[in-house]
Amino acid sequence: MQSAVSFKVAFLRYLQAGLDQVAGVPSANASVMERKRAIKLTADMAMALARGGRRWSRALMSNLCKQGTSENLPRTKFPLTIFSRKKILRRRFRQRPSPPRTAAAASLLARRMMKKRTEVLKRLVPGGNSMDDFSLLLDEALDYVLSLRAQADLLRRLTYAIEHSKCRWVRIYRVKPLSPW
Amino acid sequence: MDPGRSSGDRSGNSGEYGHEIAESLRFQEEIQSLMTENESGAENGSSFTALLGLPPNQAMELLHDSEIGDSPAVSPPGGCPIWRLLVDDPKGLAGFPLGTVPTFPSNTDLVERAARLSVFAAEDSPQTSSSKVVKTEPAVSDSNPDSSPAREPQLRPPKRKEPEKSKAKGSAKRSKSSLEKSVPKPTEEKLPYVHVRARRGQATDSHSLAERARREKINARMKLLQELVPGCSKISGTALVLDEIINHVQSLQRQVEFLSMRLAAVNPRIDFSGLDSFLSAVRRAPVASGVGGGAGPEQSSSPWDDAQRQQHQIWQVDFPPAPPLWWRGDAEQHHELAEPRRSLLRYGSVNSVCLRSNQLKQEL
């Protein structure tokens, strides 16, 4: 529990610092998508920094840095592509062939399914391409799921807090404090 | 407060920014105090060590017990301060609609212990006489570049396995497990090998032993993941469980996207130039991975160089010097704004490094 709490504290700290940097200067950025992307970048970076000693966190940090420096100023790709790429895995398996009759074919099918799923997992978990060990991949996936869950929870609470607070209406040209006091 | 002063020296919205800095620092301190309060009051027992001490079904019950209703923190009309909503007491983990507590294997030792204990928990019959000592592979892999031959110790040259084999044959004849004998073993020293005893009536050559060790490790990790992802405990079969895990990860990532969109809709004041400076400053700042070890805020350059060098060794990603130069060239227009912000982040990250190192020291 202590490590979860310290992760949350560190995450909030980094998130605060990042949002202060990112959102400190008022600007006339009209697009919600760009703002969303910026917020997501800082949130992911905060998550990776808060959980510093893991392979996926270092990979995520390097990915974000590359992404931030290369794509930032030219306008970003439309984020719907991100949504459309992540199909639910099961849909891809709708066209499965008939269940195999022989035992050898069954084992072959099982192996192919496992291989496909490990590939998908490698793509999802940052830094997964370099993990040849399946147990290591599972390890990193476990940790990644935990911190993703904590990140989602913290962001949700933050948005609820801001939405329900008095300072919801911020004027564009005035720097308001992020938290309502 | 130094950042307050340094930001106060800036021109242009200096007063309000100074307020923000002061408030953000106060915010952090309050969070910290709240955390220490909550830690002392946290009796939830939902840490990984508690999980590990129980067989899987009891652990699942524990996880379910800590489930709270779904209503998140709707603040009272006075505007409850954020820290109370954000980092609620452990009972008020309302933001976890999935019903489980975010716990962490703070050391990799915990994961290893989980593997060991889950292996032990699976052997409820006294017939099985196999026992296992999992070496601290994750720890080694974390701190060692040659982690990819992590399975090499299992396939050590046969002369190491031969005494094992004879022992294995002997124990295979006996039906009693050598559980008690092997339990003190892991506590003695860090063994570079995986010691596997053959079960009764199974093959004892080195290849199948190594395979079995690997398979048991994988099964242990899968069991942990099954406990973590909701609804996986009743699914049998590795592929379907992996399916569920992948779906879970995808849904979490999508949640983060939607939440960041909501956050963006709420604050209409995000700027990109700050993002560049933030990313490059973060790249130069140390990673809070326990590197601090008492790094005080006086010396701000050497712990970071050490940290960066360490990071370079562990993760062979080159942080090229080109992007910082690019940043410096590009952000000249925002020079005066970026500079004190960088110092703020440095202050903040050094602070967090100290905090993390203290916390890690406490944990260890």
XYZ file of C-alpha atoms in Angstrom:
545
model
C 0.000 0.000 0.000
C 2.831 2.273 0.796
C 4.289 1.909 -2.641
C 0.930 2.607 -4.253
C 0.577 5.728 -2.179
C 4.055 6.891 -3.008
C 3.363 6.262 -6.676
C 0.257 8.404 -6.458
C 2.147 11.157 -4.705
C 4.953 11.086 -7.220
C 2.503 10.960 -10.100
C 0.592 13.951 -8.839
C 3.794 15.837 -8.279
C 5.045 15.243 -11.771
C 1.629 15.888 -13.229
C 1.412 19.147 -11.404
C 4.842 20.213 -12.574
C 4.091 19.197 -16.133
C 0.737 20.883 -16.300
C 2.164 23.992 -14.742
C 4.790 24.093 -17.407
C 2.482 23.207 -20.185
C -0.499 25.229 -19.144
C 1.231 28.139 -17.550
C 1.284 30.384 -20.522
C -2.146 31.299 -21.792
C -2.486 30.822 -25.460
C -5.058 30.986 -28.161
C -5.023 27.298 -28.889
C -8.483 26.548 -30.051
C -8.273 22.870 -30.731
C -9.387 20.473 -28.045
C -7.483 17.677 -29.704
C -4.170 19.411 -29.365
C -4.808 20.218 -25.786
C -5.850 16.671 -25.149
C -2.699 15.410 -26.706
C -0.599 17.691 -24.590
C -2.370 16.647 -21.446
C -2.051 12.991 -22.316
C 1.644 13.426 -22.975
C 2.225 15.029 -19.633
C 0.092 12.473 -17.861
C 1.974 9.589 -19.463
C 5.280 11.182 -18.714
C 4.205 11.712 -15.134
C 3.214 8.050 -14.865
C 6.495 6.875 -16.339
C 8.477 9.128 -14.052
C 6.574 8.144 -10.983
C 7.331 4.502 -11.615
C 10.888 5.024 -12.532
C 12.713 1.774 -12.217
C 10.909 -0.406 -14.671
C 11.676 -1.278 -18.213
C 8.361 -0.125 -19.569
C 8.664 3.223 -17.842
C 12.027 3.935 -19.417
C 10.741 2.835 -22.808
C 7.678 4.997 -22.383
C 9.813 7.975 -21.477
C 12.010 7.608 -24.510
C 8.969 7.136 -26.747
C 7.340 10.238 -25.359
C 10.456 12.292 -25.758
C 10.797 11.222 -29.341
C 7.147 11.860 -29.945
C 7.240 15.225 -28.262
C 10.195 16.606 -30.058
C 9.390 15.361 -33.502
C 5.673 15.843 -33.800
C 4.867 18.629 -31.517
C 5.029 21.722 -33.568
C 3.578 20.402 -36.778
C -0.044 19.732 -36.161
C -0.731 16.329 -34.823
C -2.352 13.455 -36.570
C -5.981 13.252 -35.890
C -6.439 11.278 -32.723
C -9.249 9.210 -34.087
C -6.593 7.083 -35.708
C -5.452 6.126 -32.256
C -8.924 5.026 -31.375
C -9.500 3.095 -34.525
C -6.241 1.216 -34.363
C -7.005 -0.336 -31.037
C -9.624 -2.779 -32.036
C -10.902 -5.223 -29.543
C -8.877 -8.300 -30.021
C -11.758 -10.721 -30.223
C -13.151 -9.214 -33.397
C -10.112 -10.246 -35.256
C -10.747 -13.822 -34.369
C -14.320 -13.998 -35.634
C -13.209 -15.639 -38.837
C -11.564 -18.511 -37.113
C -11.455 -21.721 -39.106
C -13.320 -24.762 -37.905
C -12.036 -26.338 -34.702
C -9.222 -28.685 -35.536
C -9.846 -32.382 -35.700
C -6.422 -33.745 -35.029
C -4.383 -33.209 -31.948
C -1.394 -31.867 -33.812
C -3.514 -29.244 -35.508
C -4.968 -28.287 -32.154
C -1.580 -27.728 -30.659
C -0.513 -25.791 -33.731
C -3.572 -23.592 -33.409
C -2.927 -23.038 -29.746
C 0.623 -22.066 -30.445
C -0.448 -19.661 -33.151
C -3.000 -18.068 -30.846
C -0.438 -17.656 -28.131
C 2.016 -16.126 -30.554
C -0.546 -13.641 -31.848
C -1.543 -12.604 -28.370
C 1.996 -12.176 -27.187
C 2.669 -9.998 -30.184
C -0.324 -7.825 -29.388
C 0.738 -7.575 -25.769
C 4.226 -6.611 -26.843
C 2.764 -3.828 -28.886
C 0.609 -2.582 -26.043
C 3.130 -2.585 -23.262
C 5.768 0.070 -23.941
C 9.145 -1.419 -24.587
C 7.664 -4.820 -25.124
C 9.433 -5.469 -28.388
C 12.728 -6.047 -26.718
C 11.414 -8.520 -24.181
C 11.988 -11.953 -25.527
C 11.276 -13.604 -22.258
C 7.604 -14.287 -21.852
C 7.759 -14.175 -18.085
C 9.487 -10.818 -18.240
C 6.764 -9.563 -20.536
C 4.133 -10.726 -18.086
C 5.989 -9.047 -15.281
C 6.105 -5.735 -17.064
C 2.496 -6.090 -18.123
C 1.472 -6.596 -14.518
C 3.245 -3.483 -13.390
C 2.000 -1.515 -16.355
C -1.603 -2.471 -15.666
C -1.263 -1.369 -12.061
C 0.141 2.004 -12.887
C -2.306 2.550 -15.753
C -5.117 1.887 -13.375
C -3.713 4.341 -10.853
C -3.183 6.924 -13.559
C -6.746 6.585 -14.825
C -8.090 6.846 -11.330
C -6.086 9.947 -10.520
C -7.022 11.656 -13.754
C -10.654 10.832 -13.159
C -10.602 12.295 -9.707
C -8.812 15.351 -10.982
C -11.388 15.977 -13.658
C -14.241 15.420 -11.242
C -12.679 17.785 -8.774
C -12.132 20.475 -11.334
C -15.547 20.048 -12.872
C -17.333 20.252 -9.584
C -15.325 23.069 -8.187
C -15.959 26.756 -8.472
C -12.989 27.498 -10.712
C -14.395 25.730 -13.668
C -14.666 28.855 -15.693
C -11.167 29.987 -16.445
C -10.572 32.953 -18.606
C -8.136 32.409 -21.370
C -5.866 35.314 -20.820
C -5.564 34.914 -17.094
C -3.487 32.297 -15.364
C -5.655 30.632 -12.822
C -4.468 28.131 -10.274
C -5.074 24.582 -11.249
C -6.549 23.548 -7.952
C -9.478 25.429 -6.525
C -7.875 27.289 -3.715
C 10.784 29.816 -1.206
C 13.246 29.918 -3.979
C 10.974 29.122 -6.879
C 8.643 31.775 -5.706
C 11.451 34.274 -5.770
C 12.903 33.134 -9.029
C 9.558 33.172 -10.726
C 8.771 36.456 -9.133
C 11.716 37.993 -10.869
C 10.174 37.254 -14.206
C 8.386 39.828 -16.150
C 4.805 39.389 -17.140
C 2.169 37.617 -15.043
C 4.777 37.199 -12.419
C 2.547 37.780 -9.462
C 0.005 35.182 -10.355
C 2.623 32.697 -11.365
C 4.324 33.182 -8.064
C 1.031 32.441 -6.392
C 0.731 29.320 -8.449
C 4.145 28.166 -7.477
C 3.492 28.739 -3.834
C 0.195 26.981 -4.045
C 1.610 24.082 -5.940
C 4.281 23.666 -3.310
C 1.732 23.869 -0.577
C -0.321 21.373 -2.489
C 2.578 18.989 -2.591
C 3.270 19.397 1.072
C -0.321 18.803 1.925
C -0.404 15.736 -0.223
C 2.675 14.494 1.493
C 1.259 15.081 4.937
C -1.972 13.492 3.913
C -0.104 10.525 2.634
C 1.767 10.027 5.835
C -1.487 10.324 7.746
C -3.186 7.866 5.535
C -0.356 5.434 5.622
C -0.514 5.205 9.348
C -4.204 4.677 9.156
C -4.160 2.218 6.329
C -5.067 -1.157 7.653
C -6.451 -2.434 4.476
C -3.885 -5.119 4.177
C -4.200 -4.924 0.479
C -0.524 -4.674 -0.148
C 1.171 -7.212 -2.229
C 2.816 -8.777 0.756
C -0.582 -9.377 2.276
C -1.770 -10.840 -0.982
C 1.172 -13.101 -1.104
C 0.611 -14.420 2.331
C -2.737 -15.892 1.409
C -3.785 -18.549 -0.995
C -5.372 -17.126 -4.107
C -9.027 -17.406 -3.111
C -8.518 -15.616 0.154
C -6.523 -12.997 -1.640
C -9.383 -12.482 -4.042
C -11.754 -12.033 -1.133
C -9.463 -9.466 0.301
C -9.444 -7.585 -2.945
C -13.195 -7.700 -3.143
C -13.567 -6.531 0.425
C -11.799 -3.349 -0.324
C -14.138 -2.575 -3.146
C -16.015 0.624 -2.678
C -19.072 1.939 -4.420
C -18.684 3.668 -7.649
C -19.578 7.214 -6.798
C -16.495 9.306 -7.123
C -15.745 12.333 -5.126
C -18.477 14.821 -5.708
C -17.206 17.755 -3.805
C -19.363 19.624 -1.369
C -20.526 22.918 -2.719
C -17.850 24.777 -0.872
C -15.248 23.307 -3.141
C -13.543 20.592 -1.208
C -9.820 20.852 -1.736
C -8.460 18.631 -4.373
C -6.134 16.687 -2.205
C -8.932 15.170 -0.291
C -10.626 14.038 -3.441
C -7.579 12.951 -5.270
C -5.722 10.949 -2.755
C -8.528 9.788 -0.616
C -8.173 7.602 2.423
C -7.734 3.985 1.542
C -11.354 3.294 2.314
C -12.543 5.827 -0.136
C -11.013 4.275 -3.166
C -14.088 5.128 -5.056
C -12.371 5.848 -8.249
C -11.703 2.225 -8.823
C -14.874 1.020 -10.383
C -13.170 -2.205 -11.141
C -13.047 -2.896 -7.487
C -9.420 -3.645 -6.922
C -6.819 -1.713 -5.121
C -3.781 -0.413 -6.914
C -1.000 -2.198 -5.240
C 2.493 -2.528 -6.422
C 5.213 -4.996 -6.242
C 7.452 -2.415 -4.747
C 10.424 -4.644 -4.979
C 10.843 -7.301 -7.455
C 11.386 -9.491 -4.438
C 7.686 -9.330 -3.853
C 6.974 -10.642 -7.294
C 9.454 -13.364 -6.770
C 7.867 -14.234 -3.482
C 4.515 -14.241 -5.198
C 5.813 -16.705 -7.693
C 7.214 -18.899 -5.029
C 4.207 -18.746 -2.819
C 1.787 -19.342 -5.605
C 3.771 -22.340 -6.611
C 3.565 -23.571 -3.064
C -0.097 -22.812 -2.832
C -0.743 -24.917 -5.877
C 0.803 -27.910 -4.269
C -1.835 -28.847 -1.824
C -1.242 -32.502 -2.042
C 1.692 -33.831 -0.134
C 2.395 -36.073 -3.056
C 4.100 -33.452 -5.104
C 7.612 -33.167 -4.005
C 8.818 -30.420 -6.146
C 10.025 -27.182 -4.827
C 11.576 -24.262 -6.427
C 13.821 -21.429 -5.699
C 13.319 -18.631 -8.078
C 16.312 -16.482 -8.281
C 15.838 -12.769 -8.244
C 15.682 -12.526 -11.961
C 13.734 -9.325 -12.258
C 16.130 -7.614 -9.940
C 19.027 -8.817 -11.950
C 17.389 -7.850 -15.165
C 16.587 -4.437 -13.887
C 20.069 -3.668 -12.866
C 22.015 -5.569 -15.412
C 22.291 -5.082 -19.120
C 22.786 -8.737 -19.788
C 19.380 -9.591 -18.537
C 18.285 -11.257 -21.715
C 20.222 -14.389 -20.900
C 17.919 -14.596 -17.965
C 17.199 -18.149 -18.797
C 20.792 -19.070 -19.111
C 21.128 -20.040 -15.492
C 18.472 -22.592 -16.060
C 20.438 -24.160 -18.837
C 23.685 -24.194 -16.984
C 26.286 -26.730 -18.013
C 25.305 -30.175 -16.982
C 27.910 -30.589 -14.333
C 25.873 -28.332 -12.116
C 22.741 -30.273 -12.804
C 24.272 -33.654 -12.180
C 24.306 -33.488 -8.430
C 20.817 -32.125 -8.821
C 19.830 -35.036 -10.947
C 20.996 -37.574 -8.468
C 19.227 -35.660 -5.745
C 16.227 -35.443 -7.974
C 16.159 -39.133 -8.579
C 16.415 -39.738 -4.918
C 13.609 -37.401 -4.112
C 11.491 -38.694 -6.900
C 11.420 -42.003 -5.138
C 10.270 -40.405 -1.938
C 6.784 -39.115 -1.807
C 7.251 -36.510 0.827
C 8.049 -33.122 -0.494
C 11.183 -31.356 0.410
C 9.319 -28.184 0.912
C 10.564 -27.580 4.399
C 14.109 -28.239 3.367
C 14.021 -25.844 0.519
C 12.230 -23.021 2.222
C 15.248 -21.846 4.204
C 17.264 -21.982 1.022
C 15.957 -18.853 -0.638
C 16.568 -16.845 2.439
C 20.222 -17.680 2.632
C 21.690 -16.119 -0.423
C 20.935 -15.031 -3.915
C 21.309 -18.157 -5.943
C 22.263 -17.723 -9.547
C 20.643 -21.000 -10.486
C 17.166 -22.262 -10.428
C 16.955 -25.284 -8.280
C 14.245 -27.586 -9.375
C 13.425 -30.886 -7.912
C 11.737 -33.372 -10.114
C 8.262 -34.362 -9.238
C 7.300 -37.873 -8.645
C 7.176 -39.817 -11.853
C 8.440 -37.121 -14.164
C 11.444 -36.823 -16.381
C 14.609 -35.595 -14.815
C 16.847 -34.574 -17.640
C 18.076 -31.037 -17.661
C 16.047 -29.836 -20.592
C 12.691 -30.785 -19.233
C 13.682 -29.511 -15.826
C 14.552 -26.167 -17.311
C 11.361 -26.157 -19.288
C 9.344 -27.027 -16.270
C 10.962 -24.260 -14.262
C 10.203 -21.794 -16.989
C 6.654 -22.995 -17.305
C 6.085 -22.749 -13.585
C 7.394 -19.234 -13.512
C 5.113 -18.291 -16.356
C 2.161 -19.919 -14.670
C 2.873 -18.048 -11.476
C 2.942 -14.734 -13.290
C -0.221 -15.616 -15.151
C -1.921 -16.357 -11.900
C -0.950 -12.980 -10.548
C -2.270 -11.315 -13.655
C -5.466 -13.291 -13.383
C -5.981 -11.970 -9.907
C -5.359 -8.474 -11.077
C -7.608 -8.337 -14.083
C -11.224 -8.574 -13.057
C -13.185 -11.508 -14.305
C -10.195 -13.576 -15.229
C -10.203 -15.958 -12.360
C -12.869 -18.173 -13.828
C -11.291 -18.386 -17.229
C -9.147 -21.384 -17.860
C -6.531 -21.444 -20.516
C -3.652 -19.123 -21.070
C -4.750 -17.717 -24.388
C -8.140 -16.558 -23.174
C -6.616 -15.037 -20.085
C -4.165 -13.169 -22.276
C -7.136 -12.024 -24.296
C -8.717 -10.539 -21.229
C -5.498 -8.901 -20.162
C -5.088 -7.290 -23.548
C -8.652 -6.042 -23.484
C -8.108 -4.647 -20.037
C -4.957 -2.787 -21.052
C -6.660 -1.387 -24.109
C -9.644 -0.220 -22.124
C -7.399 1.451 -19.562
C -5.478 3.246 -22.266
C -8.714 4.406 -23.838
C -9.918 5.614 -20.461
C -6.794 7.686 -20.082
C -7.374 9.213 -23.494
C -10.950 10.121 -22.727
C -10.042 11.528 -19.359
C -7.332 13.679 -20.824
C -9.850 14.918 -23.369
C -12.177 15.855 -20.541
C -9.376 17.597 -18.751
C -8.543 19.478 -21.909
C -12.156 20.506 -22.282
C -12.179 21.863 -18.776
C -9.012 23.917 -18.982
C -8.818 25.985 -22.094
C -5.335 27.196 -21.450
C -2.814 24.660 -22.672
C 0.212 25.786 -24.537
C 2.676 23.810 -26.576
C 5.866 25.720 -26.128
C 5.824 24.774 -22.500
C 5.449 21.158 -23.494
C 8.742 21.128 -25.377
C 10.636 22.614 -22.535
C 8.941 20.253 -20.118
C 9.874 17.197 -22.116
C 13.453 18.156 -22.607
C 13.842 19.270 -19.034
C 12.352 15.991 -17.939
C 14.756 14.135 -20.123
C 17.610 15.785 -18.357
C 16.159 15.381 -14.923
C 16.857 12.199 -13.026
C 14.421 9.366 -12.967
C 13.079 8.745 -9.518
C 14.220 5.171 -9.410
C 15.920 5.111 -6.105
C 18.963 6.612 -7.579
C 18.795 9.505 -5.164
C 20.164 7.679 -2.168
C 20.430 10.848 -0.199
C 21.046 13.186 -3.047
C 20.552 16.504 -1.417
C 19.338 19.518 -3.221
C 22.713 21.200 -2.992
C 24.499 19.392 -5.751
C 22.220 19.432 -8.678
C 24.371 18.108 -11.466
C 26.298 15.048 -10.420
C 23.467 12.785 -9.217
C 21.709 13.483 -12.440
C 24.714 12.624 -14.540
C 25.094 9.427 -12.607
C 21.429 8.708 -13.059
C 21.625 9.380 -16.734
C 24.698 7.251 -17.148
C 22.985 4.480 -15.271
C 19.955 4.845 -17.447
C 22.121 4.669 -20.510
C 23.591 1.458 -19.360
C 20.366 -0.151 -18.485
C 18.353 0.974 -21.410
C 20.430 1.456 -24.484
C 18.453 4.343 -25.764
C 20.617 7.169 -26.744
C 19.470 10.450 -25.424
C 21.149 12.415 -28.180
C 22.416 15.842 -27.449
C 20.745 17.093 -30.601
C 17.233 17.635 -29.249
C 18.327 19.788 -26.354
C 20.233 21.911 -28.793
C 17.182 22.028 -30.963
C 15.142 23.001 -28.001
C 17.528 25.704 -27.034
C 17.506 27.107 -30.528
C 13.794 26.920 -30.900
C 12.689 28.192 -27.574
C 14.667 31.366 -27.640
C 11.472 33.255 -28.024
C 10.183 31.735 -24.857
C 13.543 31.977 -23.263
C 12.646 34.049 -20.319
C 9.559 32.003 -19.619
C 11.221 28.664 -20.088
C 14.202 29.352 -17.901
C 12.527 29.782 -14.541
C 10.125 27.023 -15.422
C 13.036 24.739 -15.945
C 14.400 25.735 -12.600
C 11.028 25.049 -11.075
C 10.914 21.630 -12.578
C 14.408 20.956 -11.438
C 13.437 21.980 -7.956
C 10.344 19.875 -8.135
C 12.101 16.829 -9.504
C 14.954 17.064 -7.047
C 12.390 17.334 -4.341
C 10.632 14.294 -5.622
C 13.885 12.414 -5.983
C 14.670 13.117 -2.369
C 11.182 12.145 -1.401
C 11.311 8.975 -3.403
C 14.680 8.016 -2.075
C 13.454 8.544 1.452
C 10.374 6.523 0.796
C 12.329 3.770 -0.813
C 14.662 3.743 2.133
C 11.698 3.401 4.409
C 10.251 0.657 2.309
C 13.497 -1.215 2.213
